[in-house]
């Protein structure tokens, strides 16, 4: 079942983590990230951390069209998901305050990141997602799981 624009906005506002998928030629690179969302202006932003060996910066710069997925799966097996396609653009200095405001709405940040790099060796970049298309789905009926028996 499709979600209305209001349902999509509410869903994005009530979550703070999604999966950003980037692509170059025949390769893809996906990562879980925190995001901020302002439903009034449909402004979605993210802060990316770059360790010394990080390849994210190159991927962000070279990806023509990125996909961002936010989803939730409940114990009842009801599910919701929103898929956004567009371009990831670095925030200008003028947009930075707006980005921090959106992040304060709902972003969830971890204390450590996977690279293991120290805070002193980590660069951060603020980005906005230029939304080209957005769709939302919700699955309200129980879904049977296939269970293999030994």
Short mmCIF file of N, CA and C in Angstrom, two decimals, residues 7-149:
data_model
loop_
_atom_site.label_atom_id
_atom_site.label_comp_id
_atom_site.label_asym_id
_atom_site.label_seq_id
_atom_site.Cartn_x
_atom_site.Cartn_y
_atom_site.Cartn_z
N UNK A 7 2.13 11.03 5.30
CA UNK A 7 2.65 9.83 5.96
C UNK A 7 4.15 9.69 5.76
N UNK A 8 4.61 9.99 4.55
CA UNK A 8 6.05 9.93 4.27
C UNK A 8 6.79 10.93 5.15
N UNK A 9 6.29 12.16 5.22
CA UNK A 9 6.92 13.18 6.05
C UNK A 9 6.96 12.77 7.51
N UNK A 10 5.85 12.24 8.02
CA UNK A 10 5.80 11.80 9.42
C UNK A 10 6.77 10.65 9.66
N UNK A 11 6.84 9.73 8.72
CA UNK A 11 7.74 8.58 8.85
C UNK A 11 9.19 9.03 8.89
N UNK A 12 9.58 9.90 7.95
CA UNK A 12 10.97 10.38 7.93
C UNK A 12 11.29 11.18 9.19
N UNK A 13 10.34 11.95 9.68
CA UNK A 13 10.56 12.75 10.88
C UNK A 13 10.69 11.87 12.12
N UNK A 14 10.03 10.72 12.14
CA UNK A 14 10.04 9.87 13.33
C UNK A 14 11.21 8.89 13.35
N UNK A 15 12.01 8.89 12.33
CA UNK A 15 13.20 8.02 12.28
C UNK A 15 14.44 8.90 12.18
N UNK A 16 15.60 8.34 12.29
CA UNK A 16 16.81 9.14 12.22
C UNK A 16 17.98 8.42 11.57
N UNK A 17 17.72 7.20 11.10
CA UNK A 17 18.79 6.41 10.48
C UNK A 17 18.23 5.77 9.21
N UNK A 18 19.04 5.76 8.17
CA UNK A 18 18.67 5.12 6.92
C UNK A 18 19.91 4.56 6.24
N UNK A 19 19.73 4.06 5.04
CA UNK A 19 20.84 3.50 4.26
C UNK A 19 21.02 4.35 3.01
N UNK A 20 22.22 4.90 2.85
CA UNK A 20 22.58 5.70 1.68
C UNK A 20 23.33 4.80 0.72
N UNK A 21 22.82 4.70 -0.51
CA UNK A 21 23.46 3.89 -1.54
C UNK A 21 24.01 4.80 -2.63
N UNK A 22 25.30 4.66 -2.90
CA UNK A 22 26.00 5.43 -3.92
C UNK A 22 26.44 4.48 -5.02
N UNK A 23 26.67 5.00 -6.22
CA UNK A 23 27.04 4.13 -7.34
C UNK A 23 28.02 4.83 -8.27
N UNK A 24 28.92 4.02 -8.83
CA UNK A 24 29.85 4.46 -9.87
C UNK A 24 30.00 3.32 -10.85
N UNK A 25 29.70 3.60 -12.10
CA UNK A 25 29.79 2.60 -13.15
C UNK A 25 29.08 1.32 -12.72
N UNK A 26 29.79 0.20 -12.57
CA UNK A 26 29.15 -1.07 -12.22
C UNK A 26 29.33 -1.44 -10.75
N UNK A 27 29.66 -0.48 -9.91
CA UNK A 27 29.87 -0.75 -8.49
C UNK A 27 28.91 0.07 -7.66
N UNK A 28 28.60 -0.45 -6.48
CA UNK A 28 27.76 0.30 -5.53
C UNK A 28 28.41 0.29 -4.16
N UNK A 29 28.02 1.24 -3.35
CA UNK A 29 28.56 1.40 -2.01
C UNK A 29 27.42 1.89 -1.14
N UNK A 30 26.97 1.10 -0.19
CA UNK A 30 25.86 1.47 0.67
C UNK A 30 26.33 1.50 2.12
N UNK A 31 25.76 2.44 2.88
CA UNK A 31 26.17 2.58 4.29
C UNK A 31 25.00 3.10 5.11
N UNK A 32 24.89 2.64 6.36
CA UNK A 32 23.88 3.22 7.25
C UNK A 32 24.37 4.59 7.73
N UNK A 33 23.47 5.56 7.75
CA UNK A 33 23.85 6.90 8.20
C UNK A 33 22.70 7.52 8.99
N UNK A 34 23.04 8.48 9.83
CA UNK A 34 22.06 9.31 10.51
C UNK A 34 21.65 10.43 9.57
N UNK A 35 20.42 10.89 9.73
CA UNK A 35 19.97 12.01 8.90
C UNK A 35 19.05 12.91 9.71
N UNK A 36 18.91 14.11 9.23
CA UNK A 36 17.96 15.06 9.79
C UNK A 36 16.93 15.40 8.74
N UNK A 37 15.70 15.63 9.17
CA UNK A 37 14.63 15.90 8.21
C UNK A 37 13.69 16.97 8.73
N UNK A 38 13.42 17.95 7.88
CA UNK A 38 12.43 18.98 8.16
C UNK A 38 11.25 18.74 7.22
N UNK A 39 10.13 18.22 7.75
CA UNK A 39 9.01 17.86 6.87
C UNK A 39 8.33 19.07 6.21
N UNK A 40 8.41 20.24 6.83
CA UNK A 40 7.77 21.41 6.24
C UNK A 40 8.39 21.80 4.90
N UNK A 41 9.72 21.71 4.82
CA UNK A 41 10.41 22.09 3.58
C UNK A 41 10.96 20.89 2.81
N UNK A 42 10.71 19.66 3.33
CA UNK A 42 11.24 18.43 2.73
C UNK A 42 12.77 18.50 2.61
N UNK A 43 13.40 19.09 3.60
CA UNK A 43 14.86 19.24 3.63
C UNK A 43 15.45 18.05 4.38
N UNK A 44 16.24 17.25 3.69
CA UNK A 44 16.88 16.07 4.27
C UNK A 44 18.38 16.29 4.22
N UNK A 45 19.05 16.16 5.37
CA UNK A 45 20.49 16.37 5.38
C UNK A 45 21.17 15.28 6.20
N UNK A 46 22.46 15.17 6.02
CA UNK A 46 23.25 14.16 6.71
C UNK A 46 24.64 14.69 6.97
N UNK A 47 25.27 14.19 8.02
CA UNK A 47 26.65 14.51 8.31
C UNK A 47 27.44 13.22 8.09
N UNK A 48 28.43 13.29 7.23
CA UNK A 48 29.27 12.11 6.95
C UNK A 48 30.63 12.30 7.58
N UNK A 49 31.15 11.23 8.15
CA UNK A 49 32.47 11.24 8.77
C UNK A 49 33.45 10.54 7.84
N UNK A 50 34.63 11.12 7.70
CA UNK A 50 35.65 10.58 6.83
C UNK A 50 36.91 10.28 7.63
N UNK A 51 37.23 8.99 7.78
CA UNK A 51 38.50 8.60 8.37
C UNK A 51 39.59 8.73 7.32
N UNK A 52 40.85 8.52 7.70
CA UNK A 52 41.97 8.69 6.77
C UNK A 52 41.87 7.81 5.51
N UNK A 53 41.29 6.64 5.62
CA UNK A 53 41.20 5.73 4.47
C UNK A 53 39.80 5.66 3.88
N UNK A 54 38.93 6.58 4.25
CA UNK A 54 37.54 6.54 3.82
C UNK A 54 37.41 6.75 2.32
N UNK A 55 36.50 6.01 1.72
CA UNK A 55 36.22 6.19 0.30
C UNK A 55 34.89 6.91 0.06
N UNK A 56 34.20 7.27 1.14
CA UNK A 56 32.89 7.93 1.01
C UNK A 56 32.95 9.23 0.23
N UNK A 57 33.94 10.07 0.54
CA UNK A 57 34.01 11.39 -0.10
C UNK A 57 34.07 11.25 -1.62
N UNK A 58 34.92 10.36 -2.11
CA UNK A 58 35.02 10.12 -3.56
C UNK A 58 33.69 9.62 -4.12
N UNK A 59 33.06 8.70 -3.42
CA UNK A 59 31.78 8.15 -3.89
C UNK A 59 30.69 9.21 -3.90
N UNK A 60 30.62 10.04 -2.88
CA UNK A 60 29.61 11.10 -2.84
C UNK A 60 29.81 12.05 -4.02
N UNK A 61 31.04 12.44 -4.28
CA UNK A 61 31.32 13.38 -5.37
C UNK A 61 31.02 12.79 -6.75
N UNK A 62 31.23 11.48 -6.90
CA UNK A 62 31.11 10.86 -8.23
C UNK A 62 29.77 10.19 -8.51
N UNK A 63 28.88 10.14 -7.55
CA UNK A 63 27.58 9.51 -7.76
C UNK A 63 26.61 10.50 -8.40
N UNK A 64 26.09 10.14 -9.55
CA UNK A 64 25.13 10.99 -10.26
C UNK A 64 23.75 10.94 -9.59
N UNK A 65 23.30 9.73 -9.22
CA UNK A 65 22.01 9.58 -8.58
C UNK A 65 22.17 8.60 -7.42
N UNK A 66 21.87 9.07 -6.22
CA UNK A 66 21.96 8.25 -5.02
C UNK A 66 20.56 7.80 -4.62
N UNK A 67 20.52 6.76 -3.81
CA UNK A 67 19.26 6.27 -3.25
C UNK A 67 19.40 6.25 -1.74
N UNK A 68 18.36 6.70 -1.06
CA UNK A 68 18.34 6.70 0.40
C UNK A 68 17.10 5.96 0.84
N UNK A 69 17.27 4.96 1.71
CA UNK A 69 16.17 4.11 2.16
C UNK A 69 16.06 4.20 3.68
N UNK A 70 14.86 4.44 4.15
CA UNK A 70 14.54 4.40 5.57
C UNK A 70 13.43 3.36 5.72
N UNK A 71 13.60 2.44 6.66
CA UNK A 71 12.60 1.38 6.80
C UNK A 71 12.42 1.02 8.27
N UNK A 72 11.32 0.34 8.52
CA UNK A 72 11.01 -0.15 9.86
C UNK A 72 10.27 -1.47 9.70
N UNK A 73 10.65 -2.44 10.50
CA UNK A 73 9.99 -3.74 10.53
C UNK A 73 9.55 -4.00 11.96
N UNK A 74 8.27 -4.16 12.16
CA UNK A 74 7.71 -4.33 13.49
C UNK A 74 7.64 -5.83 13.86
N UNK A 75 7.48 -6.11 15.15
CA UNK A 75 7.37 -7.50 15.61
C UNK A 75 6.23 -8.23 14.93
N UNK A 76 5.18 -7.52 14.59
CA UNK A 76 4.02 -8.12 13.93
C UNK A 76 4.29 -8.43 12.46
N UNK A 77 5.49 -8.08 12.00
CA UNK A 77 5.93 -8.19 10.61
C UNK A 77 5.26 -7.16 9.70
N UNK A 78 4.56 -6.19 10.29
CA UNK A 78 4.13 -5.06 9.50
C UNK A 78 5.38 -4.23 9.21
N UNK A 79 5.42 -3.61 8.06
CA UNK A 79 6.63 -2.88 7.66
C UNK A 79 6.27 -1.59 6.95
N UNK A 80 7.22 -0.65 6.99
CA UNK A 80 7.10 0.62 6.28
C UNK A 80 8.46 0.94 5.68
N UNK A 81 8.44 1.58 4.53
CA UNK A 81 9.71 2.02 3.95
C UNK A 81 9.48 3.24 3.08
N UNK A 82 10.52 4.07 3.03
CA UNK A 82 10.52 5.24 2.15
C UNK A 82 11.81 5.18 1.34
N UNK A 83 11.68 5.35 0.05
CA UNK A 83 12.83 5.34 -0.86
C UNK A 83 12.90 6.70 -1.54
N UNK A 84 14.08 7.32 -1.42
CA UNK A 84 14.30 8.65 -2.00
C UNK A 84 15.44 8.54 -3.00
N UNK A 85 15.27 9.14 -4.15
CA UNK A 85 16.33 9.19 -5.15
C UNK A 85 16.68 10.64 -5.43
N UNK A 86 17.96 10.88 -5.67
CA UNK A 86 18.40 12.23 -5.98
C UNK A 86 19.90 12.37 -5.90
N UNK A 87 20.34 13.59 -5.77
CA UNK A 87 21.77 13.92 -5.73
C UNK A 87 22.15 14.37 -4.33
N UNK A 88 23.32 13.94 -3.88
CA UNK A 88 23.85 14.36 -2.58
C UNK A 88 24.77 15.54 -2.84
N UNK A 89 24.47 16.69 -2.21
CA UNK A 89 25.24 17.92 -2.42
C UNK A 89 25.76 18.43 -1.09
N UNK A 90 27.00 18.92 -1.09
CA UNK A 90 27.57 19.49 0.12
C UNK A 90 26.83 20.78 0.47
N UNK A 91 26.56 20.97 1.75
CA UNK A 91 25.89 22.19 2.20
C UNK A 91 26.80 23.39 2.04
N UNK A 92 26.23 24.50 1.63
CA UNK A 92 26.97 25.75 1.61
C UNK A 92 27.01 26.30 3.04
N UNK A 93 27.86 27.28 3.27
CA UNK A 93 27.92 27.90 4.59
C UNK A 93 26.56 28.48 4.99
N UNK A 94 25.83 29.02 4.02
CA UNK A 94 24.51 29.60 4.29
C UNK A 94 23.51 28.54 4.71
N UNK A 95 23.67 27.30 4.23
CA UNK A 95 22.74 26.23 4.56
C UNK A 95 23.10 25.48 5.84
N UNK A 96 24.30 25.71 6.36
CA UNK A 96 24.79 24.92 7.49
C UNK A 96 23.87 24.99 8.70
N UNK A 97 23.40 26.18 9.06
CA UNK A 97 22.52 26.31 10.23
C UNK A 97 21.23 25.52 10.02
N UNK A 98 20.70 25.61 8.82
CA UNK A 98 19.49 24.85 8.49
C UNK A 98 19.76 23.35 8.61
N UNK A 99 20.95 22.93 8.21
CA UNK A 99 21.33 21.52 8.32
C UNK A 99 21.41 21.07 9.77
N UNK A 100 22.03 21.87 10.61
CA UNK A 100 22.13 21.52 12.03
C UNK A 100 20.76 21.48 12.68
N UNK A 101 19.87 22.41 12.29
CA UNK A 101 18.50 22.38 12.82
C UNK A 101 17.79 21.09 12.43
N UNK A 102 17.93 20.68 11.17
CA UNK A 102 17.29 19.44 10.72
C UNK A 102 17.88 18.23 11.44
N UNK A 103 19.20 18.22 11.62
CA UNK A 103 19.82 17.10 12.34
C UNK A 103 19.32 17.02 13.77
N UNK A 104 19.07 18.18 14.39
CA UNK A 104 18.60 18.17 15.77
C UNK A 104 17.16 17.66 15.88
N UNK A 105 16.42 17.62 14.76
CA UNK A 105 15.05 17.10 14.77
C UNK A 105 15.00 15.62 15.10
N UNK A 106 15.88 14.83 14.47
CA UNK A 106 15.71 13.39 14.60
C UNK A 106 16.95 12.54 14.32
N UNK A 107 18.09 13.11 14.05
CA UNK A 107 19.27 12.30 13.74
C UNK A 107 19.71 11.50 14.97
N UNK A 108 20.20 10.31 14.72
CA UNK A 108 20.74 9.44 15.77
C UNK A 108 22.21 9.23 15.46
N UNK A 109 23.08 9.60 16.39
CA UNK A 109 24.51 9.49 16.16
C UNK A 109 25.11 8.45 17.09
N UNK A 110 26.08 7.72 16.57
CA UNK A 110 26.81 6.76 17.40
C UNK A 110 28.07 7.43 17.94
N UNK A 111 28.61 6.88 19.00
CA UNK A 111 29.81 7.45 19.62
C UNK A 111 31.05 7.12 18.78
N UNK A 112 31.11 5.92 18.25
CA UNK A 112 32.26 5.49 17.46
C UNK A 112 31.81 5.22 16.03
N UNK A 113 32.71 5.35 15.11
CA UNK A 113 32.36 4.90 13.76
C UNK A 113 33.26 3.75 13.36
N UNK A 114 32.82 3.04 12.35
CA UNK A 114 33.38 1.75 12.01
C UNK A 114 34.86 1.75 11.64
N UNK A 115 35.38 2.86 11.16
CA UNK A 115 36.77 2.88 10.72
C UNK A 115 37.74 2.74 11.89
N UNK A 116 37.29 3.10 13.07
CA UNK A 116 38.16 3.05 14.24
C UNK A 116 39.10 4.24 14.32
N UNK A 117 38.99 5.19 13.41
CA UNK A 117 39.86 6.37 13.42
C UNK A 117 39.51 7.25 14.62
N UNK A 118 40.49 7.90 15.16
CA UNK A 118 40.25 8.80 16.29
C UNK A 118 39.54 10.05 15.78
N UNK A 119 38.92 10.77 16.71
CA UNK A 119 38.21 12.01 16.35
C UNK A 119 39.14 13.01 15.70
N UNK A 120 40.40 13.04 16.15
CA UNK A 120 41.37 13.99 15.58
C UNK A 120 41.69 13.68 14.12
N UNK A 121 41.56 12.40 13.73
CA UNK A 121 41.86 11.99 12.36
C UNK A 121 40.62 11.91 11.48
N UNK A 122 39.52 12.44 11.95
CA UNK A 122 38.26 12.32 11.23
C UNK A 122 37.81 13.69 10.74
N UNK A 123 37.44 13.77 9.47
CA UNK A 123 36.83 14.96 8.89
C UNK A 123 35.33 14.73 8.81
N UNK A 124 34.57 15.81 8.89
CA UNK A 124 33.12 15.72 8.79
C UNK A 124 32.64 16.62 7.67
N UNK A 125 31.63 16.17 6.97
CA UNK A 125 31.02 16.97 5.91
C UNK A 125 29.51 16.96 6.07
N UNK A 126 28.89 18.10 5.84
CA UNK A 126 27.43 18.23 5.91
C UNK A 126 26.87 18.25 4.49
N UNK A 127 25.83 17.45 4.26
CA UNK A 127 25.26 17.29 2.94
C UNK A 127 23.75 17.38 2.99
N UNK A 128 23.18 17.79 1.87
CA UNK A 128 21.73 17.75 1.70
C UNK A 128 21.42 16.79 0.57
N UNK A 129 20.24 16.23 0.62
CA UNK A 129 19.80 15.31 -0.42
C UNK A 129 18.82 16.07 -1.30
N UNK A 130 19.21 16.31 -2.55
CA UNK A 130 18.32 16.97 -3.51
C UNK A 130 17.34 15.91 -4.01
N UNK A 131 16.12 15.96 -3.51
CA UNK A 131 15.12 14.92 -3.78
C UNK A 131 14.59 15.07 -5.20
N UNK A 132 14.76 14.00 -5.99
CA UNK A 132 14.18 13.95 -7.33
C UNK A 132 12.89 13.14 -7.31
N UNK A 133 12.87 12.08 -6.51
CA UNK A 133 11.65 11.28 -6.37
C UNK A 133 11.62 10.66 -4.98
N UNK A 134 10.42 10.46 -4.48
CA UNK A 134 10.24 9.83 -3.18
C UNK A 134 8.99 8.96 -3.24
N UNK A 135 9.08 7.78 -2.65
CA UNK A 135 7.91 6.91 -2.57
C UNK A 135 7.92 6.20 -1.22
N UNK A 136 6.75 5.93 -0.73
CA UNK A 136 6.62 5.24 0.54
C UNK A 136 5.65 4.09 0.43
N UNK A 137 5.93 3.04 1.15
CA UNK A 137 5.08 1.85 1.16
C UNK A 137 4.89 1.40 2.60
N UNK A 138 3.73 0.84 2.86
CA UNK A 138 3.50 0.22 4.15
C UNK A 138 2.81 -1.12 3.91
N UNK A 139 3.20 -2.07 4.69
CA UNK A 139 2.69 -3.42 4.58
C UNK A 139 2.01 -3.73 5.90
N UNK A 140 0.68 -3.75 5.88
CA UNK A 140 -0.07 -3.84 7.11
C UNK A 140 -0.54 -5.24 7.46
N UNK A 141 -0.35 -6.19 6.59
CA UNK A 141 -0.81 -7.54 6.87
C UNK A 141 0.38 -8.41 7.24
N UNK A 142 0.11 -9.37 8.11
CA UNK A 142 1.20 -10.26 8.50
C UNK A 142 1.72 -11.02 7.29
N UNK A 143 3.00 -11.20 7.28
CA UNK A 143 3.68 -11.91 6.21
C UNK A 143 4.20 -13.21 6.79
N UNK A 144 3.90 -14.31 6.13
CA UNK A 144 4.40 -15.59 6.64
C UNK A 144 5.87 -15.72 6.33
N UNK A 145 6.62 -16.14 7.33
CA UNK A 145 8.05 -16.40 7.14
C UNK A 145 8.24 -17.84 6.74
N UNK A 146 9.18 -18.07 5.87
CA UNK A 146 9.55 -19.43 5.52
C UNK A 146 10.57 -19.90 6.55
N UNK A 147 10.29 -21.00 7.17
CA UNK A 147 11.18 -21.53 8.20
C UNK A 147 11.64 -22.91 7.75
N UNK A 148 12.95 -23.06 7.70
CA UNK A 148 13.51 -24.36 7.35
C UNK A 148 13.58 -25.23 8.59
N UNK A 149 13.19 -26.45 8.44
CA UNK A 149 13.29 -27.40 9.55
C UNK A 149 14.49 -28.28 9.34
#
